[in-house]
Amino acid sequence: MDTKNNKTGNAYTFSDLFAGIGGTRTGFERAGCKCVFSSEWDRFAQQTYEANFDEAPLGDITEIGSGNIPDHDILVAGFPCQPFSISGVSKKRSLNKPDGFRDPIHGTLFFEIKRILRDKEPRAFLLENVKHLQWHDKGRTFKIIMRTLANELGYAVFYKTINAKLLVPQNRERIFIVGFKKWLPFDFP
């Protein structure tokens, strides 16, 4: 993979949303990319992230204006899965709480990704979530996400479910959604 921005000759830059403790950042940095912004609301994850990278991520992305986010080449976001996962939906419904986009705390965070993609127009993005995202609400949730990314925002979008057991000792299937502002031939590894 070419890790240099063809326009500037510098490393590709990325923003790390819903950063957790920085696992995705680690992968992008190992590939030669440079993190210019990170956001994570959980204070314990923030502390670990700071210990890992000598910088604290900013907090709740819903409270951070797009103007406070530097321009970047790639947006990376592993947005919360609780509103879409089988166990999360089951738990919420057993407690008579809303799931999916109707969950007022975690369910609407995809639309923060939309806002930042719209306002910052990065060249590419990588989103990650549970594989059940594809089938949540009889597939309607995923259709909204794909329509938003492709039709509203103009990205060429690709997706694939990948099992982490190919790379780490755990059986964890996740969906990865990749988009490019300009169409590029793309195949998942």
PDB file of C-alpha atoms in Angstrom:
ATOM      1  CA  MET A   1       0.000   0.000   0.000  1.00  0.00           C
ATOM      2  CA  ASP A   2       1.273   3.434  -0.906  1.00  0.00           C
ATOM      3  CA  THR A   3       1.143   5.454   2.324  1.00  0.00           C
ATOM      4  CA  LYS A   4       2.105   8.773   0.772  1.00  0.00           C
ATOM      5  CA  ASN A   5      -0.425  11.336  -0.370  1.00  0.00           C
ATOM      6  CA  ASN A   6       0.187  11.712  -4.083  1.00  0.00           C
ATOM      7  CA  LYS A   7      -0.630  15.438  -3.967  1.00  0.00           C
ATOM      8  CA  THR A   8       1.744  16.431  -1.167  1.00  0.00           C
ATOM      9  CA  GLY A   9       4.239  13.573  -0.889  1.00  0.00           C
ATOM     10  CA  ASN A  10       3.507  13.451   2.857  1.00  0.00           C
ATOM     11  CA  ALA A  11       2.009  10.584   4.829  1.00  0.00           C
ATOM     12  CA  TYR A  12      -1.744  10.186   4.530  1.00  0.00           C
ATOM     13  CA  THR A  13      -3.520  11.793   7.470  1.00  0.00           C
ATOM     14  CA  PHE A  14      -6.492  10.345   9.309  1.00  0.00           C
ATOM     15  CA  SER A  15      -9.029  11.159  11.990  1.00  0.00           C
ATOM     16  CA  ASP A  16      -9.865   8.450  14.523  1.00  0.00           C
ATOM     17  CA  LEU A  17     -13.491   8.607  15.739  1.00  0.00           C
ATOM     18  CA  PHE A  18     -14.850   6.394  18.534  1.00  0.00           C
ATOM     19  CA  ALA A  19     -11.171   5.686  19.086  1.00  0.00           C
ATOM     20  CA  GLY A  20     -11.394   3.377  22.091  1.00  0.00           C
ATOM     21  CA  ILE A  21      -7.860   2.683  23.283  1.00  0.00           C
ATOM     22  CA  GLY A  22      -6.361   3.232  19.827  1.00  0.00           C
ATOM     23  CA  GLY A  23      -6.198  -0.183  18.172  1.00  0.00           C
ATOM     24  CA  THR A  24      -7.207   1.121  14.759  1.00  0.00           C
ATOM     25  CA  ARG A  25      -4.828   4.047  15.097  1.00  0.00           C
ATOM     26  CA  THR A  26      -1.996   1.622  15.777  1.00  0.00           C
ATOM     27  CA  GLY A  27      -2.714  -0.205  12.527  1.00  0.00           C
ATOM     28  CA  PHE A  28      -2.899   2.967  10.463  1.00  0.00           C
ATOM     29  CA  GLU A  29       0.305   4.328  11.987  1.00  0.00           C
ATOM     30  CA  ARG A  30       2.109   1.045  11.327  1.00  0.00           C
ATOM     31  CA  ALA A  31       1.042   1.493   7.700  1.00  0.00           C
ATOM     32  CA  GLY A  32       2.756   4.909   7.683  1.00  0.00           C
ATOM     33  CA  CYS A  33      -0.267   7.181   8.165  1.00  0.00           C
ATOM     34  CA  LYS A  34      -0.415  10.127  10.592  1.00  0.00           C
ATOM     35  CA  CYS A  35      -3.257  10.701  13.060  1.00  0.00           C
ATOM     36  CA  VAL A  36      -4.339  14.365  13.189  1.00  0.00           C
ATOM     37  CA  PHE A  37      -7.478  14.021  15.341  1.00  0.00           C
ATOM     38  CA  SER A  38      -9.045  11.547  17.730  1.00  0.00           C
ATOM     39  CA  SER A  39     -12.291  11.437  19.667  1.00  0.00           C
ATOM     40  CA  GLU A  40     -13.450   9.065  22.427  1.00  0.00           C
ATOM     41  CA  TRP A  41     -16.030   9.816  25.122  1.00  0.00           C
ATOM     42  CA  ASP A  42     -15.262   6.995  27.603  1.00  0.00           C
ATOM     43  CA  ARG A  43     -12.898   8.365  30.255  1.00  0.00           C
ATOM     44  CA  PHE A  44     -11.185   5.033  30.937  1.00  0.00           C
ATOM     45  CA  ALA A  45     -10.550   4.479  27.228  1.00  0.00           C
ATOM     46  CA  GLN A  46      -9.280   8.086  27.025  1.00  0.00           C
ATOM     47  CA  GLN A  47      -6.760   7.376  29.810  1.00  0.00           C
ATOM     48  CA  THR A  48      -5.477   4.260  28.069  1.00  0.00           C
ATOM     49  CA  TYR A  49      -5.358   6.055  24.712  1.00  0.00           C
ATOM     50  CA  GLU A  50      -3.304   8.826  26.295  1.00  0.00           C
ATOM     51  CA  ALA A  51      -0.946   6.270  27.849  1.00  0.00           C
ATOM     52  CA  ASN A  52      -0.551   4.613  24.445  1.00  0.00           C
ATOM     53  CA  PHE A  53      -0.025   7.765  22.352  1.00  0.00           C
ATOM     54  CA  ASP A  54       0.986  10.585  24.736  1.00  0.00           C
ATOM     55  CA  GLU A  55      -2.103  12.561  23.749  1.00  0.00           C
ATOM     56  CA  ALA A  56      -5.666  12.475  24.985  1.00  0.00           C
ATOM     57  CA  PRO A  57      -8.475  12.168  22.459  1.00  0.00           C
ATOM     58  CA  LEU A  58     -11.141  14.836  22.527  1.00  0.00           C
ATOM     59  CA  GLY A  59     -14.443  13.770  24.070  1.00  0.00           C
ATOM     60  CA  ASP A  60     -17.989  13.403  22.786  1.00  0.00           C
ATOM     61  CA  ILE A  61     -18.027  13.815  18.993  1.00  0.00           C
ATOM     62  CA  THR A  62     -21.550  15.267  19.138  1.00  0.00           C
ATOM     63  CA  GLU A  63     -20.089  18.272  20.967  1.00  0.00           C
ATOM     64  CA  ILE A  64     -17.176  18.858  18.582  1.00  0.00           C
ATOM     65  CA  GLY A  65     -17.857  21.121  15.619  1.00  0.00           C
ATOM     66  CA  SER A  66     -16.503  20.156  12.225  1.00  0.00           C
ATOM     67  CA  GLY A  67     -14.430  23.340  12.229  1.00  0.00           C
ATOM     68  CA  ASN A  68     -12.496  21.964  15.210  1.00  0.00           C
ATOM     69  CA  ILE A  69     -11.505  18.846  13.284  1.00  0.00           C
ATOM     70  CA  PRO A  70      -8.421  19.221  11.078  1.00  0.00           C
ATOM     71  CA  ASP A  71      -8.609  18.327   7.411  1.00  0.00           C
ATOM     72  CA  HIS A  72      -7.621  14.700   6.847  1.00  0.00           C
ATOM     73  CA  ASP A  73      -7.282  12.208   4.011  1.00  0.00           C
ATOM     74  CA  ILE A  74      -9.048   9.293   5.722  1.00  0.00           C
ATOM     75  CA  LEU A  75     -11.832   9.121   8.299  1.00  0.00           C
ATOM     76  CA  VAL A  76     -11.675   6.023  10.508  1.00  0.00           C
ATOM     77  CA  ALA A  77     -14.631   5.141  12.738  1.00  0.00           C
ATOM     78  CA  GLY A  78     -15.628   2.029  14.639  1.00  0.00           C
ATOM     79  CA  PHE A  79     -18.970   3.469  15.687  1.00  0.00           C
ATOM     80  CA  PRO A  80     -20.848   1.922  18.641  1.00  0.00           C
ATOM     81  CA  CYS A  81     -22.395  -1.455  17.884  1.00  0.00           C
ATOM     82  CA  GLN A  82     -24.779  -1.847  20.851  1.00  0.00           C
ATOM     83  CA  PRO A  83     -27.837  -0.494  18.973  1.00  0.00           C
ATOM     84  CA  PHE A  84     -27.276  -2.946  16.085  1.00  0.00           C
ATOM     85  CA  SER A  85     -25.805  -6.163  17.537  1.00  0.00           C
ATOM     86  CA  ILE A  86     -27.983  -9.195  18.213  1.00  0.00           C
ATOM     87  CA  SER A  87     -27.234  -9.133  21.950  1.00  0.00           C
ATOM     88  CA  GLY A  88     -27.525  -5.341  22.195  1.00  0.00           C
ATOM     89  CA  VAL A  89     -30.889  -5.284  20.441  1.00  0.00           C
ATOM     90  CA  SER A  90     -32.151  -8.196  22.548  1.00  0.00           C
ATOM     91  CA  LYS A  91     -31.107  -6.474  25.770  1.00  0.00           C
ATOM     92  CA  LYS A  92     -32.616  -3.132  24.769  1.00  0.00           C
ATOM     93  CA  ARG A  93     -35.897  -4.723  23.737  1.00  0.00           C
ATOM     94  CA  SER A  94     -36.095  -6.750  26.977  1.00  0.00           C
ATOM     95  CA  LEU A  95     -35.774  -3.442  28.850  1.00  0.00           C
ATOM     96  CA  ASN A  96     -38.314  -1.783  26.528  1.00  0.00           C
ATOM     97  CA  LYS A  97     -35.648   0.597  25.200  1.00  0.00           C
ATOM     98  CA  PRO A  98     -35.187   1.698  21.590  1.00  0.00           C
ATOM     99  CA  ASP A  99     -32.531   0.135  19.363  1.00  0.00           C
ATOM    100  CA  GLY A 100     -30.944   1.046  16.051  1.00  0.00           C
ATOM    101  CA  PHE A 101     -31.235   4.649  14.917  1.00  0.00           C
ATOM    102  CA  ARG A 102     -34.004   5.141  17.510  1.00  0.00           C
ATOM    103  CA  ASP A 103     -31.459   4.692  20.348  1.00  0.00           C
ATOM    104  CA  PRO A 104     -30.898   8.353  21.321  1.00  0.00           C
ATOM    105  CA  ILE A 105     -27.444   7.796  22.846  1.00  0.00           C
ATOM    106  CA  HIS A 106     -25.546   5.413  20.562  1.00  0.00           C
ATOM    107  CA  GLY A 107     -27.912   4.835  17.649  1.00  0.00           C
ATOM    108  CA  THR A 108     -27.529   8.217  15.998  1.00  0.00           C
ATOM    109  CA  LEU A 109     -23.725   8.370  16.020  1.00  0.00           C
ATOM    110  CA  PHE A 110     -23.501   7.217  12.402  1.00  0.00           C
ATOM    111  CA  PHE A 111     -25.006  10.597  11.521  1.00  0.00           C
ATOM    112  CA  GLU A 112     -22.024  12.300  13.195  1.00  0.00           C
ATOM    113  CA  ILE A 113     -19.848  10.371  10.749  1.00  0.00           C
ATOM    114  CA  LYS A 114     -22.096  11.640   7.950  1.00  0.00           C
ATOM    115  CA  ARG A 115     -21.714  15.220   9.216  1.00  0.00           C
ATOM    116  CA  ILE A 116     -17.928  15.011   9.295  1.00  0.00           C
ATOM    117  CA  LEU A 117     -17.685  13.296   5.896  1.00  0.00           C
ATOM    118  CA  ARG A 118     -19.959  16.003   4.446  1.00  0.00           C
ATOM    119  CA  ASP A 119     -18.097  18.897   6.056  1.00  0.00           C
ATOM    120  CA  LYS A 120     -14.475  17.697   5.726  1.00  0.00           C
ATOM    121  CA  GLU A 121     -14.738  15.645   2.500  1.00  0.00           C
ATOM    122  CA  PRO A 122     -11.852  13.249   3.171  1.00  0.00           C
ATOM    123  CA  ARG A 123     -10.616  11.218   0.228  1.00  0.00           C
ATOM    124  CA  ALA A 124     -11.532   7.932   1.904  1.00  0.00           C
ATOM    125  CA  PHE A 125     -13.102   6.360   4.964  1.00  0.00           C
ATOM    126  CA  LEU A 126     -13.083   3.075   6.860  1.00  0.00           C
ATOM    127  CA  LEU A 127     -16.052   2.200   9.074  1.00  0.00           C
ATOM    128  CA  GLU A 128     -16.287  -0.903  11.263  1.00  0.00           C
ATOM    129  CA  ASN A 129     -19.191  -2.480  13.135  1.00  0.00           C
ATOM    130  CA  VAL A 130     -20.845  -5.803  13.991  1.00  0.00           C
ATOM    131  CA  LYS A 131     -21.802  -8.034  11.073  1.00  0.00           C
ATOM    132  CA  HIS A 132     -25.459  -7.878  12.155  1.00  0.00           C
ATOM    133  CA  LEU A 133     -25.525  -4.219  11.062  1.00  0.00           C
ATOM    134  CA  GLN A 134     -26.391  -5.597   7.593  1.00  0.00           C
ATOM    135  CA  TRP A 135     -29.580  -7.234   8.849  1.00  0.00           C
ATOM    136  CA  HIS A 136     -30.688  -4.906  11.632  1.00  0.00           C
ATOM    137  CA  ASP A 137     -34.307  -3.791  11.160  1.00  0.00           C
ATOM    138  CA  LYS A 138     -34.721  -6.224   8.233  1.00  0.00           C
ATOM    139  CA  GLY A 139     -31.819  -4.574   6.397  1.00  0.00           C
ATOM    140  CA  ARG A 140     -33.296  -1.062   6.469  1.00  0.00           C
ATOM    141  CA  THR A 141     -30.534   0.332   8.712  1.00  0.00           C
ATOM    142  CA  PHE A 142     -27.809  -0.843   6.346  1.00  0.00           C
ATOM    143  CA  LYS A 143     -29.673   0.495   3.308  1.00  0.00           C
ATOM    144  CA  ILE A 144     -29.865   3.919   4.953  1.00  0.00           C
ATOM    145  CA  ILE A 145     -26.136   3.829   5.721  1.00  0.00           C
ATOM    146  CA  MET A 146     -25.178   2.757   2.209  1.00  0.00           C
ATOM    147  CA  ARG A 147     -27.556   5.238   0.550  1.00  0.00           C
ATOM    148  CA  THR A 148     -26.188   8.030   2.747  1.00  0.00           C
ATOM    149  CA  LEU A 149     -22.557   7.232   1.954  1.00  0.00           C
ATOM    150  CA  ALA A 150     -23.007   6.618  -1.774  1.00  0.00           C
ATOM    151  CA  ASN A 151     -25.929   8.752  -2.909  1.00  0.00           C
ATOM    152  CA  GLU A 152     -25.922  11.682  -0.488  1.00  0.00           C
ATOM    153  CA  LEU A 153     -22.167  12.007   0.057  1.00  0.00           C
ATOM    154  CA  GLY A 154     -20.921  10.717  -3.302  1.00  0.00           C
ATOM    155  CA  TYR A 155     -18.505   8.003  -2.178  1.00  0.00           C
ATOM    156  CA  ALA A 156     -17.779   4.771  -4.046  1.00  0.00           C
ATOM    157  CA  VAL A 157     -18.573   2.281  -1.276  1.00  0.00           C
ATOM    158  CA  PHE A 158     -17.461  -1.306  -0.668  1.00  0.00           C
ATOM    159  CA  TYR A 159     -18.209  -3.608   2.257  1.00  0.00           C
ATOM    160  CA  LYS A 160     -17.276  -7.037   3.510  1.00  0.00           C
ATOM    161  CA  THR A 161     -17.668  -9.105   6.657  1.00  0.00           C
ATOM    162  CA  ILE A 162     -14.275 -10.294   7.877  1.00  0.00           C
ATOM    163  CA  ASN A 163     -13.565 -12.681  10.742  1.00  0.00           C
ATOM    164  CA  ALA A 164     -10.736 -11.516  12.992  1.00  0.00           C
ATOM    165  CA  LYS A 165      -9.691 -15.138  13.556  1.00  0.00           C
ATOM    166  CA  LEU A 166      -7.654 -14.814  10.375  1.00  0.00           C
ATOM    167  CA  LEU A 167      -5.353 -12.350  12.156  1.00  0.00           C
ATOM    168  CA  VAL A 168      -5.837 -12.681  15.929  1.00  0.00           C
ATOM    169  CA  PRO A 169      -6.831 -15.512  18.293  1.00  0.00           C
ATOM    170  CA  GLN A 170     -10.542 -14.701  18.508  1.00  0.00           C
ATOM    171  CA  ASN A 171     -13.637 -15.541  16.495  1.00  0.00           C
ATOM    172  CA  ARG A 172     -15.051 -12.071  15.838  1.00  0.00           C
ATOM    173  CA  GLU A 173     -16.897 -11.232  12.650  1.00  0.00           C
ATOM    174  CA  ARG A 174     -17.094  -7.538  11.787  1.00  0.00           C
ATOM    175  CA  ILE A 175     -18.358  -5.618   8.811  1.00  0.00           C
ATOM    176  CA  PHE A 176     -15.937  -3.187   7.209  1.00  0.00           C
ATOM    177  CA  ILE A 177     -17.254  -0.409   4.991  1.00  0.00           C
ATOM    178  CA  VAL A 178     -14.706   1.395   2.821  1.00  0.00           C
ATOM    179  CA  GLY A 179     -15.381   4.431   0.683  1.00  0.00           C
ATOM    180  CA  PHE A 180     -13.457   6.591  -1.765  1.00  0.00           C
ATOM    181  CA  LYS A 181     -14.405  10.086  -2.939  1.00  0.00           C
ATOM    182  CA  LYS A 182     -13.048   9.190  -6.361  1.00  0.00           C
ATOM    183  CA  TRP A 183     -13.769   5.701  -7.691  1.00  0.00           C
ATOM    184  CA  LEU A 184     -10.826   3.338  -7.324  1.00  0.00           C
ATOM    185  CA  PRO A 185     -10.672  -0.367  -8.073  1.00  0.00           C
ATOM    186  CA  PHE A 186     -10.779  -1.994  -4.651  1.00  0.00           C
ATOM    187  CA  ASP A 187     -10.729  -5.519  -3.298  1.00  0.00           C
ATOM    188  CA  PHE A 188     -10.641  -6.448   0.350  1.00  0.00           C
ATOM    189  CA  PRO A 189      -7.519  -8.378   1.353  1.00  0.00           C
TER     190      PRO A 189
END
